[in-house]
Amino acid sequence: MPYLTHPAELAQLFPGEAPYRSQQLYHWLYRRPTLSAASMTDLPPGMRKALTDRLWPFVVEVEQIADKGSTVKWLFRAPDGAAIEAVLMGYPGRTTLCISSQVGCALACSFCATGQFGFERHLQAGEIVAQVAYAGAYLREVGLSIGPDHLTNIVFMGMGEPLANYDRVRESIRRIVDDMEMSPRRLTVSTVGLVPGMQRLTEEPWQLNLAVSLHAADDELRNTLVPINRRYPLAEVEAAAAAYFGRKGRRVSIEWTLIDNVNDTIEQATKLASIAGRLGAHVNVIPLNPTPLSTDQPSRTAQIRAFVRHLRSLDINATIRDTRGSDIDAACGQLRAGRAASS
Ligand code: SF4
């Protein structure tokens, strides 16, 4: 499968073809992806036919469109049965693709649909890149009701913890930047706070955006919501985020899933403001998407507003993230969770 092959080794897939054929294939895979090999018009019919069956390292099992055509969510299925989710969202002037880096997740955050199903396996670099290529081809050939016909932003916020799959995620970023020619400033890596991975990312050559999923502003509460906090407590996560900001000059963002009566108190907002203030971080507040295996509920609208108002009163930039695709289970792991619950 071409995306599972290193871009420099594509010639191995078609040993009988002239060397320039692999250059043509490279162009179609990375510079101008198409949904179907039939559109790769300068390749010989035999190559196109062979690619038709194995162009993508997955099949599209579910495609759901929501928000009046401005959101599409895919559940891709790999040959080994692994479920890979990606969500594409269009806005005026930009498109954002949310991609997965693992199948399942071992970190078991209490409110997360992906975490509730445990860890299955890491995604390969090519499986991550193929999500980007597929969305790019979709935008060009089908399109959303809003936004440009190409990807402008990619966020590693789908299923899995990207920094727990560091080397493959790193290689996928390298391909997105070097082969697909996207600016690293358009890429955001989200982490729940894997400090060694944050430190490695700080040493990388790219000006990536870093988003830290905090969800709680003291260790006592965070230990219950984000169990990995016991290994990498808040102070260490904050220090690693500060080091990233210091090295890259890229403002770190803090992600905060608001859960009713759990982390939506004014006391938590005050503590969060202290951390965000020290980091100069922007806070994205996301109302919880309820999951099948948890009784946690999203905060009520009045509480969400009060939480954000309090942050702003303490001079913190805070945004309530729109819950795109809530009618299609668009939070990470939810499409898969929904299918498991109904099967
Ligand atoms: S929130 Fe992220 S790190 Fe936590 S279980 Fe879900 S996918 Fe894993």
mmCIF file with all atom_site columns, C-alpha atoms in Angstrom, residues 73-219:
data_model
loop_
_atom_site.group_PDB
_atom_site.id
_atom_site.type_symbol
_atom_site.label_atom_id
_atom_site.label_alt_id
_atom_site.label_comp_id
_atom_site.label_asym_id
_atom_site.label_entity_id
_atom_site.label_seq_id
_atom_site.pdbx_PDB_ins_code
_atom_site.Cartn_x
_atom_site.Cartn_y
_atom_site.Cartn_z
_atom_site.occupancy
_atom_site.B_iso_or_equiv
_atom_site.pdbx_formal_charge
_atom_site.auth_seq_id
_atom_site.auth_comp_id
_atom_site.auth_asym_id
_atom_site.auth_atom_id
_atom_site.pdbx_PDB_model_num
ATOM 1   C CA . LYS A 1 73  ? -16.541 12.533 9.835  1.00 0.00 ? 73  LYS A CA 1
ATOM 2   C CA . TRP A 1 74  ? -14.986 9.307  8.651  1.00 0.00 ? 74  TRP A CA 1
ATOM 3   C CA . LEU A 1 75  ? -14.582 5.960  10.263 1.00 0.00 ? 75  LEU A CA 1
ATOM 4   C CA . PHE A 1 76  ? -11.845 4.254  8.256  1.00 0.00 ? 76  PHE A CA 1
ATOM 5   C CA . ARG A 1 77  ? -11.277 0.510  8.663  1.00 0.00 ? 77  ARG A CA 1
ATOM 6   C CA . ALA A 1 78  ? -7.788  -0.959 8.249  1.00 0.00 ? 78  ALA A CA 1
ATOM 7   C CA . PRO A 1 79  ? -7.364  -4.534 6.940  1.00 0.00 ? 79  PRO A CA 1
ATOM 8   C CA . ASP A 1 80  ? -6.661  -5.794 10.472 1.00 0.00 ? 80  ASP A CA 1
ATOM 9   C CA . GLY A 1 81  ? -10.002 -4.393 11.638 1.00 0.00 ? 81  GLY A CA 1
ATOM 10  C CA . ALA A 1 82  ? -8.568  -1.297 13.313 1.00 0.00 ? 82  ALA A CA 1
ATOM 11  C CA . ALA A 1 83  ? -10.924 1.690  13.361 1.00 0.00 ? 83  ALA A CA 1
ATOM 12  C CA . ILE A 1 84  ? -9.405  5.061  12.473 1.00 0.00 ? 84  ILE A CA 1
ATOM 13  C CA . GLU A 1 85  ? -11.436 8.243  12.897 1.00 0.00 ? 85  GLU A CA 1
ATOM 14  C CA . ALA A 1 86  ? -10.947 11.649 11.317 1.00 0.00 ? 86  ALA A CA 1
ATOM 15  C CA . VAL A 1 87  ? -13.142 14.761 11.271 1.00 0.00 ? 87  VAL A CA 1
ATOM 16  C CA . LEU A 1 88  ? -12.964 17.532 8.683  1.00 0.00 ? 88  LEU A CA 1
ATOM 17  C CA . MET A 1 89  ? -14.470 20.907 9.548  1.00 0.00 ? 89  MET A CA 1
ATOM 18  C CA . GLY A 1 90  ? -14.931 23.885 7.265  1.00 0.00 ? 90  GLY A CA 1
ATOM 19  C CA . TYR A 1 91  ? -15.061 27.511 8.414  1.00 0.00 ? 91  TYR A CA 1
ATOM 20  C CA . PRO A 1 92  ? -14.979 30.775 6.508  1.00 0.00 ? 92  PRO A CA 1
ATOM 21  C CA . GLY A 1 93  ? -11.425 30.950 5.192  1.00 0.00 ? 93  GLY A CA 1
ATOM 22  C CA . ARG A 1 94  ? -10.105 27.757 6.723  1.00 0.00 ? 94  ARG A CA 1
ATOM 23  C CA . THR A 1 95  ? -10.515 24.016 6.980  1.00 0.00 ? 95  THR A CA 1
ATOM 24  C CA . THR A 1 96  ? -9.376  21.958 9.946  1.00 0.00 ? 96  THR A CA 1
ATOM 25  C CA . LEU A 1 97  ? -8.774  18.233 9.929  1.00 0.00 ? 97  LEU A CA 1
ATOM 26  C CA . CYS A 1 98  ? -8.695  16.361 13.222 1.00 0.00 ? 98  CYS A CA 1
ATOM 27  C CA . ILE A 1 99  ? -6.709  13.131 12.869 1.00 0.00 ? 99  ILE A CA 1
ATOM 28  C CA . SER A 1 100 ? -6.049  10.042 14.956 1.00 0.00 ? 100 SER A CA 1
ATOM 29  C CA . SER A 1 101 ? -2.625  8.787  15.971 1.00 0.00 ? 101 SER A CA 1
ATOM 30  C CA . GLN A 1 102 ? -3.529  5.523  17.709 1.00 0.00 ? 102 GLN A CA 1
ATOM 31  C CA . VAL A 1 103 ? -6.295  2.941  17.665 1.00 0.00 ? 103 VAL A CA 1
ATOM 32  C CA . GLY A 1 104 ? -7.741  3.306  21.137 1.00 0.00 ? 104 GLY A CA 1
ATOM 33  C CA . CYS A 1 105 ? -5.647  4.785  23.906 1.00 0.00 ? 105 CYS A CA 1
ATOM 34  C CA . ALA A 1 106 ? -3.979  3.396  27.007 1.00 0.00 ? 106 ALA A CA 1
ATOM 35  C CA . LEU A 1 107 ? -4.266  6.542  29.104 1.00 0.00 ? 107 LEU A CA 1
ATOM 36  C CA . ALA A 1 108 ? -7.860  5.994  30.216 1.00 0.00 ? 108 ALA A CA 1
ATOM 37  C CA . CYS A 1 109 ? -8.983  9.554  30.845 1.00 0.00 ? 109 CYS A CA 1
ATOM 38  C CA . SER A 1 110 ? -12.266 9.163  32.658 1.00 0.00 ? 110 SER A CA 1
ATOM 39  C CA . PHE A 1 111 ? -14.400 11.283 30.317 1.00 0.00 ? 111 PHE A CA 1
ATOM 40  C CA . CYS A 1 112 ? -13.016 10.042 26.991 1.00 0.00 ? 112 CYS A CA 1
ATOM 41  C CA . ALA A 1 113 ? -14.749 7.586  24.665 1.00 0.00 ? 113 ALA A CA 1
ATOM 42  C CA . THR A 1 114 ? -11.427 6.429  23.186 1.00 0.00 ? 114 THR A CA 1
ATOM 43  C CA . GLY A 1 115 ? -9.899  5.806  26.593 1.00 0.00 ? 115 GLY A CA 1
ATOM 44  C CA . GLN A 1 116 ? -12.890 3.742  27.653 1.00 0.00 ? 116 GLN A CA 1
ATOM 45  C CA . PHE A 1 117 ? -12.082 1.151  24.994 1.00 0.00 ? 117 PHE A CA 1
ATOM 46  C CA . GLY A 1 118 ? -8.436  0.734  25.930 1.00 0.00 ? 118 GLY A CA 1
ATOM 47  C CA . PHE A 1 119 ? -5.430  0.552  23.640 1.00 0.00 ? 119 PHE A CA 1
ATOM 48  C CA . GLU A 1 120 ? -5.373  -1.545 20.459 1.00 0.00 ? 120 GLU A CA 1
ATOM 49  C CA . ARG A 1 121 ? -2.326  -0.425 18.523 1.00 0.00 ? 121 ARG A CA 1
ATOM 50  C CA . HIS A 1 122 ? -0.288  2.510  17.260 1.00 0.00 ? 122 HIS A CA 1
ATOM 51  C CA . LEU A 1 123 ? -1.067  3.901  13.840 1.00 0.00 ? 123 LEU A CA 1
ATOM 52  C CA . GLN A 1 124 ? 1.762   3.741  11.348 1.00 0.00 ? 124 GLN A CA 1
ATOM 53  C CA . ALA A 1 125 ? 3.085   7.008  9.930  1.00 0.00 ? 125 ALA A CA 1
ATOM 54  C CA . GLY A 1 126 ? 1.487   6.143  6.591  1.00 0.00 ? 126 GLY A CA 1
ATOM 55  C CA . GLU A 1 127 ? -1.896  5.563  8.202  1.00 0.00 ? 127 GLU A CA 1
ATOM 56  C CA . ILE A 1 128 ? -1.715  9.012  9.768  1.00 0.00 ? 128 ILE A CA 1
ATOM 57  C CA . VAL A 1 129 ? -0.594  10.662 6.534  1.00 0.00 ? 129 VAL A CA 1
ATOM 58  C CA . ALA A 1 130 ? -3.301  8.848  4.574  1.00 0.00 ? 130 ALA A CA 1
ATOM 59  C CA . GLN A 1 131 ? -5.983  10.532 6.714  1.00 0.00 ? 131 GLN A CA 1
ATOM 60  C CA . VAL A 1 132 ? -4.531  13.883 5.642  1.00 0.00 ? 132 VAL A CA 1
ATOM 61  C CA . ALA A 1 133 ? -4.301  12.839 2.001  1.00 0.00 ? 133 ALA A CA 1
ATOM 62  C CA . TYR A 1 134 ? -7.854  11.487 1.975  1.00 0.00 ? 134 TYR A CA 1
ATOM 63  C CA . ALA A 1 135 ? -9.271  14.700 3.460  1.00 0.00 ? 135 ALA A CA 1
ATOM 64  C CA . GLY A 1 136 ? -7.262  16.788 0.998  1.00 0.00 ? 136 GLY A CA 1
ATOM 65  C CA . ALA A 1 137 ? -8.603  14.760 -1.920 1.00 0.00 ? 137 ALA A CA 1
ATOM 66  C CA . TYR A 1 138 ? -12.136 15.004 -0.529 1.00 0.00 ? 138 TYR A CA 1
ATOM 67  C CA . LEU A 1 139 ? -11.918 18.787 -0.275 1.00 0.00 ? 139 LEU A CA 1
ATOM 68  C CA . ARG A 1 140 ? -10.757 19.088 -3.850 1.00 0.00 ? 140 ARG A CA 1
ATOM 69  C CA . GLU A 1 141 ? -13.153 16.578 -5.387 1.00 0.00 ? 141 GLU A CA 1
ATOM 70  C CA . VAL A 1 142 ? -16.250 16.829 -3.178 1.00 0.00 ? 142 VAL A CA 1
ATOM 71  C CA . GLY A 1 143 ? -15.813 19.799 -0.852 1.00 0.00 ? 143 GLY A CA 1
ATOM 72  C CA . LEU A 1 144 ? -17.575 21.175 2.196  1.00 0.00 ? 144 LEU A CA 1
ATOM 73  C CA . SER A 1 145 ? -20.302 23.804 2.195  1.00 0.00 ? 145 SER A CA 1
ATOM 74  C CA . ILE A 1 146 ? -17.935 26.306 3.847  1.00 0.00 ? 146 ILE A CA 1
ATOM 75  C CA . GLY A 1 147 ? -14.227 26.925 3.561  1.00 0.00 ? 147 GLY A CA 1
ATOM 76  C CA . PRO A 1 148 ? -11.450 26.589 1.002  1.00 0.00 ? 148 PRO A CA 1
ATOM 77  C CA . ASP A 1 149 ? -10.887 23.562 -1.243 1.00 0.00 ? 149 ASP A CA 1
ATOM 78  C CA . HIS A 1 150 ? -7.684  22.592 0.548  1.00 0.00 ? 150 HIS A CA 1
ATOM 79  C CA . LEU A 1 151 ? -6.578  21.829 4.067  1.00 0.00 ? 151 LEU A CA 1
ATOM 80  C CA . THR A 1 152 ? -5.379  24.799 6.051  1.00 0.00 ? 152 THR A CA 1
ATOM 81  C CA . ASN A 1 153 ? -5.018  23.263 9.532  1.00 0.00 ? 153 ASN A CA 1
ATOM 82  C CA . ILE A 1 154 ? -4.369  19.835 10.995 1.00 0.00 ? 154 ILE A CA 1
ATOM 83  C CA . VAL A 1 155 ? -4.833  18.950 14.637 1.00 0.00 ? 155 VAL A CA 1
ATOM 84  C CA . PHE A 1 156 ? -3.647  15.726 16.259 1.00 0.00 ? 156 PHE A CA 1
ATOM 85  C CA . MET A 1 157 ? -6.708  15.608 18.488 1.00 0.00 ? 157 MET A CA 1
ATOM 86  C CA . GLY A 1 158 ? -8.484  12.492 17.289 1.00 0.00 ? 158 GLY A CA 1
ATOM 87  C CA . MET A 1 159 ? -8.133  9.052  18.815 1.00 0.00 ? 159 MET A CA 1
ATOM 88  C CA . GLY A 1 160 ? -4.987  8.398  20.793 1.00 0.00 ? 160 GLY A CA 1
ATOM 89  C CA . GLU A 1 161 ? -2.230  10.320 22.528 1.00 0.00 ? 161 GLU A CA 1
ATOM 90  C CA . PRO A 1 162 ? 0.166   11.460 19.771 1.00 0.00 ? 162 PRO A CA 1
ATOM 91  C CA . LEU A 1 163 ? 3.214   11.673 22.020 1.00 0.00 ? 163 LEU A CA 1
ATOM 92  C CA . ALA A 1 164 ? 2.710   8.058  23.123 1.00 0.00 ? 164 ALA A CA 1
ATOM 93  C CA . ASN A 1 165 ? 3.355   7.105  19.483 1.00 0.00 ? 165 ASN A CA 1
ATOM 94  C CA . TYR A 1 166 ? 6.200   9.543  19.116 1.00 0.00 ? 166 TYR A CA 1
ATOM 95  C CA . ASP A 1 167 ? 8.384   8.161  16.333 1.00 0.00 ? 167 ASP A CA 1
ATOM 96  C CA . ARG A 1 168 ? 5.522   7.368  13.961 1.00 0.00 ? 168 ARG A CA 1
ATOM 97  C CA . VAL A 1 169 ? 3.812   10.682 14.642 1.00 0.00 ? 169 VAL A CA 1
ATOM 98  C CA . ARG A 1 170 ? 7.140   12.405 14.071 1.00 0.00 ? 170 ARG A CA 1
ATOM 99  C CA . GLU A 1 171 ? 7.555   10.680 10.708 1.00 0.00 ? 171 GLU A CA 1
ATOM 100 C CA . SER A 1 172 ? 3.979   11.603 9.739  1.00 0.00 ? 172 SER A CA 1
ATOM 101 C CA . ILE A 1 173 ? 4.702   15.258 10.561 1.00 0.00 ? 173 ILE A CA 1
ATOM 102 C CA . ARG A 1 174 ? 7.889   15.075 8.517  1.00 0.00 ? 174 ARG A CA 1
ATOM 103 C CA . ARG A 1 175 ? 5.915   13.809 5.519  1.00 0.00 ? 175 ARG A CA 1
ATOM 104 C CA . ILE A 1 176 ? 3.136   16.386 5.970  1.00 0.00 ? 176 ILE A CA 1
ATOM 105 C CA . VAL A 1 177 ? 5.732   19.161 6.118  1.00 0.00 ? 177 VAL A CA 1
ATOM 106 C CA . ASP A 1 178 ? 8.366   17.943 3.630  1.00 0.00 ? 178 ASP A CA 1
ATOM 107 C CA . ASP A 1 179 ? 6.297   15.917 1.163  1.00 0.00 ? 179 ASP A CA 1
ATOM 108 C CA . MET A 1 180 ? 2.882   17.585 1.354  1.00 0.00 ? 180 MET A CA 1
ATOM 109 C CA . GLU A 1 181 ? 4.471   20.993 1.832  1.00 0.00 ? 181 GLU A CA 1
ATOM 110 C CA . MET A 1 182 ? 2.276   22.197 4.682  1.00 0.00 ? 182 MET A CA 1
ATOM 111 C CA . SER A 1 183 ? 3.677   24.758 7.072  1.00 0.00 ? 183 SER A CA 1
ATOM 112 C CA . PRO A 1 184 ? 4.326   23.260 10.528 1.00 0.00 ? 184 PRO A CA 1
ATOM 113 C CA . ARG A 1 185 ? 2.675   26.390 11.915 1.00 0.00 ? 185 ARG A CA 1
ATOM 114 C CA . ARG A 1 186 ? -0.576  24.925 10.587 1.00 0.00 ? 186 ARG A CA 1
ATOM 115 C CA . LEU A 1 187 ? -0.141  21.758 12.630 1.00 0.00 ? 187 LEU A CA 1
ATOM 116 C CA . THR A 1 188 ? -1.186  21.339 16.254 1.00 0.00 ? 188 THR A CA 1
ATOM 117 C CA . VAL A 1 189 ? -0.055  18.454 18.417 1.00 0.00 ? 189 VAL A CA 1
ATOM 118 C CA . SER A 1 190 ? -2.274  17.853 21.404 1.00 0.00 ? 190 SER A CA 1
ATOM 119 C CA . THR A 1 191 ? -1.046  16.037 24.481 1.00 0.00 ? 191 THR A CA 1
ATOM 120 C CA . VAL A 1 192 ? -2.525  15.118 27.798 1.00 0.00 ? 192 VAL A CA 1
ATOM 121 C CA . GLY A 1 193 ? 0.876   15.876 29.302 1.00 0.00 ? 193 GLY A CA 1
ATOM 122 C CA . LEU A 1 194 ? 3.448   13.221 28.388 1.00 0.00 ? 194 LEU A CA 1
ATOM 123 C CA . VAL A 1 195 ? 6.414   15.208 29.614 1.00 0.00 ? 195 VAL A CA 1
ATOM 124 C CA . PRO A 1 196 ? 9.213   13.246 27.873 1.00 0.00 ? 196 PRO A CA 1
ATOM 125 C CA . GLY A 1 197 ? 7.376   13.601 24.548 1.00 0.00 ? 197 GLY A CA 1
ATOM 126 C CA . MET A 1 198 ? 6.861   17.331 25.128 1.00 0.00 ? 198 MET A CA 1
ATOM 127 C CA . GLN A 1 199 ? 10.584  17.650 25.785 1.00 0.00 ? 199 GLN A CA 1
ATOM 128 C CA . ARG A 1 200 ? 11.431  15.763 22.593 1.00 0.00 ? 200 ARG A CA 1
ATOM 129 C CA . LEU A 1 201 ? 9.013   17.923 20.615 1.00 0.00 ? 201 LEU A CA 1
ATOM 130 C CA . THR A 1 202 ? 10.772  20.997 21.965 1.00 0.00 ? 202 THR A CA 1
ATOM 131 C CA . GLU A 1 203 ? 13.979  19.750 20.319 1.00 0.00 ? 203 GLU A CA 1
ATOM 132 C CA . GLU A 1 204 ? 12.378  19.192 16.907 1.00 0.00 ? 204 GLU A CA 1
ATOM 133 C CA . PRO A 1 205 ? 13.064  21.671 14.123 1.00 0.00 ? 205 PRO A CA 1
ATOM 134 C CA . TRP A 1 206 ? 9.412   22.554 13.512 1.00 0.00 ? 206 TRP A CA 1
ATOM 135 C CA . GLN A 1 207 ? 7.363   25.479 14.798 1.00 0.00 ? 207 GLN A CA 1
ATOM 136 C CA . LEU A 1 208 ? 4.407   23.283 15.652 1.00 0.00 ? 208 LEU A CA 1
ATOM 137 C CA . ASN A 1 209 ? 1.550   24.431 17.837 1.00 0.00 ? 209 ASN A CA 1
ATOM 138 C CA . LEU A 1 210 ? 1.294   22.611 21.138 1.00 0.00 ? 210 LEU A CA 1
ATOM 139 C CA . ALA A 1 211 ? -2.040  22.075 22.887 1.00 0.00 ? 211 ALA A CA 1
ATOM 140 C CA . VAL A 1 212 ? -2.022  20.721 26.418 1.00 0.00 ? 212 VAL A CA 1
ATOM 141 C CA . SER A 1 213 ? -5.194  18.980 27.542 1.00 0.00 ? 213 SER A CA 1
ATOM 142 C CA . LEU A 1 214 ? -5.302  19.965 31.186 1.00 0.00 ? 214 LEU A CA 1
ATOM 143 C CA . HIS A 1 215 ? -8.944  19.392 32.271 1.00 0.00 ? 215 HIS A CA 1
ATOM 144 C CA . ALA A 1 216 ? -8.054  20.012 35.930 1.00 0.00 ? 216 ALA A CA 1
ATOM 145 C CA . ALA A 1 217 ? -5.873  22.609 37.617 1.00 0.00 ? 217 ALA A CA 1
ATOM 146 C CA . ASP A 1 218 ? -4.751  20.728 40.721 1.00 0.00 ? 218 ASP A CA 1
ATOM 147 C CA . ASP A 1 219 ? -3.191  17.307 41.065 1.00 0.00 ? 219 ASP A CA 1
#
